[in-house]
Structures are given as structure tokens and as C-alpha cells.
Amino acid sequence: MNSPTIINIILSVVLAIAGYFLLPVIATNLDSNVAIAVGLLLGGILVPIISSQFSGAATVTEEADVDNSKTLYVGNLPYRANEQAVQQHFELQGQVHSVRLMKDRRTGKRKGYGFVEMTAAGAEKAIQNLNDSEFQERTLKVRMAKDKVED
């Protein structure tokens, strides 16, 4: 679970508990089961509003990064390379959003190429610095990926 989800869960529980204890004090004829239900309802309404106030700035920058990202084709990868090793290698050039290494559907073995999605500035730097460079005893081919053609 990521941290915003955990924070939302904690806030919901706190609001439910507060509703359980405070609502019967405010409305003396209110049953405790109704109080907890109202607390959960308020938690469900207020938690997204509260959490968006705290994480709103981070969401805007993440969306800007995704809009500003480029996908690179990485060829001649060693068959033993995994996504984590490729990500670490490319993170030296800039922020990496995702790594996808292609596998044969029938055998499950890696095909020796993949795609790295990273920021535009990092992608340009990666092409300049990593194309024709050595990675795990293989010479990488790094280029901008072509757009996927749909039939």
C-alpha cells in the first residue's frame, strides 16, 4: 500500500471513533450503532477532501512529469537483466517512471529488448550517454521508441 492510502485509512478510523464518542454526547437520544455509521459516513466524505489538501501539490507535479515523459527503446539487453537492474542503470541519467522488458509468451524467456519510460530531459541524456555503451557485457542500443501502430 502506498502512503496516501494508509493516511486515508487512518483518517477514516479516527473520524469513525470520534463520531462514535462525540455524536452520542451531542445528540443524547442517538444510538451508538448509528453514531459509528454517521462517523464512517463523515469519514468517507471528509477523508478525500482532507487528503487532497495535503497531497494536491504532489499530484500536480506527478501529472506534469507523466505528460513530460518519453519512452525509450532499449535493445541488445542481456537476457539475465531484470527490470530493477535496468531501472538503476537508467536512473543515473534521470527519473525513470517505468521499465518493461519483453518476454516470449510461450517460453517466458526475455527477448533482449525493452522499453524505459522517463522524463524528457532524462531520456535525451540517456540516449546520448547510454547508446552504444556497455551494460552487463552487452552493447546497448538506446533510441526513442516509435509510437505503437494499431490495426
mmCIF file of C-alpha atoms in Angstrom:
data_model
loop_
_atom_site.group_PDB
_atom_site.id
_atom_site.type_symbol
_atom_site.label_atom_id
_atom_site.label_comp_id
_atom_site.label_asym_id
_atom_site.label_seq_id
_atom_site.Cartn_x
_atom_site.Cartn_y
_atom_site.Cartn_z
ATOM 1 C CA MET A 1 0.000 0.000 0.000
ATOM 2 C CA ASN A 2 1.188 3.486 -0.734
ATOM 3 C CA SER A 3 1.320 6.176 1.937
ATOM 4 C CA PRO A 4 -1.748 8.213 0.802
ATOM 5 C CA THR A 5 -3.900 5.081 1.115
ATOM 6 C CA ILE A 6 -2.605 4.401 4.612
ATOM 7 C CA ILE A 7 -3.232 8.021 5.609
ATOM 8 C CA ASN A 8 -6.804 7.791 4.250
ATOM 9 C CA ILE A 9 -7.452 4.624 6.255
ATOM 10 C CA ILE A 10 -6.085 6.179 9.445
ATOM 11 C CA LEU A 11 -8.158 9.341 8.949
ATOM 12 C CA SER A 12 -11.306 7.262 8.351
ATOM 13 C CA VAL A 13 -10.748 5.275 11.533
ATOM 14 C CA VAL A 14 -10.073 8.422 13.578
ATOM 15 C CA LEU A 15 -13.232 10.104 12.276
ATOM 16 C CA ALA A 16 -15.310 6.963 12.918
ATOM 17 C CA ILE A 17 -14.034 6.750 16.502
ATOM 18 C CA ALA A 18 -14.638 10.467 17.022
ATOM 19 C CA GLY A 19 -18.174 10.050 15.696
ATOM 20 C CA TYR A 20 -18.744 7.063 17.974
ATOM 21 C CA PHE A 21 -17.811 9.019 21.086
ATOM 22 C CA LEU A 22 -18.870 12.586 20.226
ATOM 23 C CA LEU A 23 -22.198 12.128 18.448
ATOM 24 C CA PRO A 24 -23.959 10.444 21.448
ATOM 25 C CA VAL A 25 -22.774 13.359 23.616
ATOM 26 C CA ILE A 26 -24.161 15.937 21.177
ATOM 27 C CA ALA A 27 -27.398 14.079 20.402
ATOM 28 C CA THR A 28 -28.266 12.182 23.587
ATOM 29 C CA ASN A 29 -31.011 10.061 22.018
ATOM 30 C CA LEU A 30 -28.663 8.720 19.275
ATOM 31 C CA ASP A 31 -27.842 5.003 19.350
ATOM 32 C CA SER A 32 -24.114 4.074 19.370
ATOM 33 C CA ASN A 33 -24.501 1.991 16.179
ATOM 34 C CA VAL A 34 -25.976 4.983 14.378
ATOM 35 C CA ALA A 35 -23.171 7.135 15.778
ATOM 36 C CA ILE A 36 -20.470 4.903 14.306
ATOM 37 C CA ALA A 37 -22.343 4.725 10.986
ATOM 38 C CA VAL A 38 -22.526 8.524 10.841
ATOM 39 C CA GLY A 39 -18.830 8.719 11.780
ATOM 40 C CA LEU A 40 -17.915 6.366 8.922
ATOM 41 C CA LEU A 41 -20.111 8.319 6.529
ATOM 42 C CA LEU A 42 -18.481 11.598 7.540
ATOM 43 C CA GLY A 43 -15.077 9.925 7.274
ATOM 44 C CA GLY A 44 -15.878 8.745 3.760
ATOM 45 C CA ILE A 45 -16.875 12.257 2.749
ATOM 46 C CA LEU A 46 -14.201 14.239 4.595
ATOM 47 C CA VAL A 47 -11.139 11.996 4.093
ATOM 48 C CA PRO A 48 -10.822 12.571 0.310
ATOM 49 C CA ILE A 49 -11.233 16.315 0.862
ATOM 50 C CA ILE A 50 -8.634 16.401 3.648
ATOM 51 C CA SER A 51 -6.150 14.163 1.850
ATOM 52 C CA SER A 52 -6.421 16.171 -1.373
ATOM 53 C CA GLN A 53 -5.398 19.278 0.584
ATOM 54 C CA PHE A 54 -2.204 17.563 1.736
ATOM 55 C CA SER A 55 -1.312 15.715 -1.460
ATOM 56 C CA GLY A 56 -2.613 18.177 -4.065
ATOM 57 C CA ALA A 57 0.780 19.678 -4.872
ATOM 58 C CA ALA A 58 2.393 16.259 -5.297
ATOM 59 C CA THR A 59 -0.365 15.132 -7.672
ATOM 60 C CA VAL A 60 0.098 18.160 -9.914
ATOM 61 C CA THR A 61 3.849 17.586 -10.236
ATOM 62 C CA GLU A 62 3.361 13.855 -10.873
ATOM 63 C CA GLU A 63 0.882 14.626 -13.673
ATOM 64 C CA ALA A 64 3.312 17.147 -15.178
ATOM 65 C CA ASP A 65 6.091 14.525 -15.094
ATOM 66 C CA VAL A 66 3.920 11.927 -16.826
ATOM 67 C CA ASP A 67 2.903 14.440 -19.505
ATOM 68 C CA ASN A 68 6.572 15.322 -19.969
ATOM 69 C CA SER A 69 7.764 11.708 -20.224
ATOM 70 C CA LYS A 70 9.288 9.878 -23.172
ATOM 71 C CA THR A 71 9.534 6.174 -23.902
ATOM 72 C CA LEU A 72 12.882 4.761 -24.952
ATOM 73 C CA TYR A 73 13.523 1.552 -26.860
ATOM 74 C CA VAL A 74 16.438 -0.332 -25.306
ATOM 75 C CA GLY A 75 17.880 -3.087 -27.461
ATOM 76 C CA ASN A 76 20.601 -5.727 -27.101
ATOM 77 C CA LEU A 77 19.869 -6.175 -23.399
ATOM 78 C CA PRO A 78 21.431 -9.181 -21.701
ATOM 79 C CA TYR A 79 18.900 -11.972 -21.201
ATOM 80 C CA ARG A 80 19.778 -12.130 -17.500
ATOM 81 C CA ALA A 81 18.987 -8.404 -16.971
ATOM 82 C CA ASN A 82 15.867 -7.669 -14.922
ATOM 83 C CA GLU A 83 13.682 -4.568 -14.629
ATOM 84 C CA GLN A 84 15.337 -3.439 -11.410
ATOM 85 C CA ALA A 85 18.871 -3.555 -12.858
ATOM 86 C CA VAL A 86 17.797 -1.662 -15.982
ATOM 87 C CA GLN A 87 15.958 0.927 -13.885
ATOM 88 C CA GLN A 88 19.010 1.517 -11.689
ATOM 89 C CA HIS A 89 21.215 1.875 -14.778
ATOM 90 C CA PHE A 90 18.885 4.434 -16.384
ATOM 91 C CA GLU A 91 18.221 6.378 -13.170
ATOM 92 C CA LEU A 92 21.785 7.672 -13.399
ATOM 93 C CA GLN A 93 20.545 9.734 -16.362
ATOM 94 C CA GLY A 94 17.204 10.941 -14.951
ATOM 95 C CA GLN A 95 13.939 9.982 -13.266
ATOM 96 C CA VAL A 96 12.550 6.653 -14.513
ATOM 97 C CA HIS A 97 8.765 6.134 -14.485
ATOM 98 C CA SER A 98 8.636 2.514 -15.649
ATOM 99 C CA VAL A 99 10.638 -0.319 -17.201
ATOM 100 C CA ARG A 100 9.103 -3.074 -19.351
ATOM 101 C CA LEU A 101 11.312 -5.911 -20.567
ATOM 102 C CA MET A 102 9.748 -8.048 -23.277
ATOM 103 C CA LYS A 103 9.355 -11.806 -22.796
ATOM 104 C CA ASP A 104 8.437 -14.625 -25.150
ATOM 105 C CA ARG A 105 4.816 -15.580 -24.420
ATOM 106 C CA ARG A 106 5.391 -19.289 -24.924
ATOM 107 C CA THR A 107 8.680 -19.804 -23.065
ATOM 108 C CA GLY A 108 8.658 -16.841 -20.661
ATOM 109 C CA LYS A 109 12.297 -16.040 -21.511
ATOM 110 C CA ARG A 110 13.392 -12.480 -22.087
ATOM 111 C CA LYS A 111 13.734 -11.331 -25.698
ATOM 112 C CA GLY A 112 16.694 -8.998 -25.138
ATOM 113 C CA TYR A 113 14.907 -5.676 -25.538
ATOM 114 C CA GLY A 114 12.525 -3.473 -23.598
ATOM 115 C CA PHE A 115 11.149 -0.016 -23.011
ATOM 116 C CA VAL A 116 12.056 2.593 -20.411
ATOM 117 C CA GLU A 117 9.705 5.487 -19.701
ATOM 118 C CA MET A 118 11.416 8.517 -18.183
ATOM 119 C CA THR A 119 11.361 12.302 -18.122
ATOM 120 C CA ALA A 120 12.085 14.036 -21.422
ATOM 121 C CA ALA A 121 15.354 15.547 -20.193
ATOM 122 C CA GLY A 122 16.484 12.218 -18.760
ATOM 123 C CA ALA A 123 15.548 10.445 -21.984
ATOM 124 C CA GLU A 124 17.705 12.762 -24.091
ATOM 125 C CA LYS A 125 20.586 12.343 -21.657
ATOM 126 C CA ALA A 126 20.145 8.552 -21.669
ATOM 127 C CA ILE A 127 20.258 8.407 -25.470
ATOM 128 C CA GLN A 128 23.459 10.460 -25.532
ATOM 129 C CA ASN A 129 25.209 8.610 -22.708
ATOM 130 C CA LEU A 130 23.901 5.039 -22.884
ATOM 131 C CA ASN A 131 23.559 4.340 -26.605
ATOM 132 C CA ASP A 132 26.476 2.077 -27.657
ATOM 133 C CA SER A 133 27.572 1.768 -24.015
ATOM 134 C CA GLU A 134 28.355 -1.448 -22.124
ATOM 135 C CA PHE A 135 25.781 -2.931 -19.741
ATOM 136 C CA GLN A 136 26.397 -6.361 -18.241
ATOM 137 C CA GLU A 137 28.885 -7.184 -21.034
ATOM 138 C CA ARG A 138 26.487 -6.176 -23.850
ATOM 139 C CA THR A 139 26.455 -3.033 -26.005
ATOM 140 C CA LEU A 140 23.124 -1.270 -25.559
ATOM 141 C CA LYS A 141 21.112 0.346 -28.333
ATOM 142 C CA VAL A 142 19.033 3.211 -26.907
ATOM 143 C CA ARG A 143 16.610 5.169 -29.109
ATOM 144 C CA MET A 144 13.282 6.979 -28.848
ATOM 145 C CA ALA A 145 10.534 4.391 -29.133
ATOM 146 C CA LYS A 146 8.227 4.567 -32.130
ATOM 147 C CA ASP A 147 4.539 5.022 -31.449
ATOM 148 C CA LYS A 148 2.570 1.791 -31.309
ATOM 149 C CA VAL A 149 0.653 1.221 -34.547
ATOM 150 C CA GLU A 150 -2.841 -0.165 -34.064
ATOM 151 C CA ASP A 151 -4.571 -2.204 -36.769
#
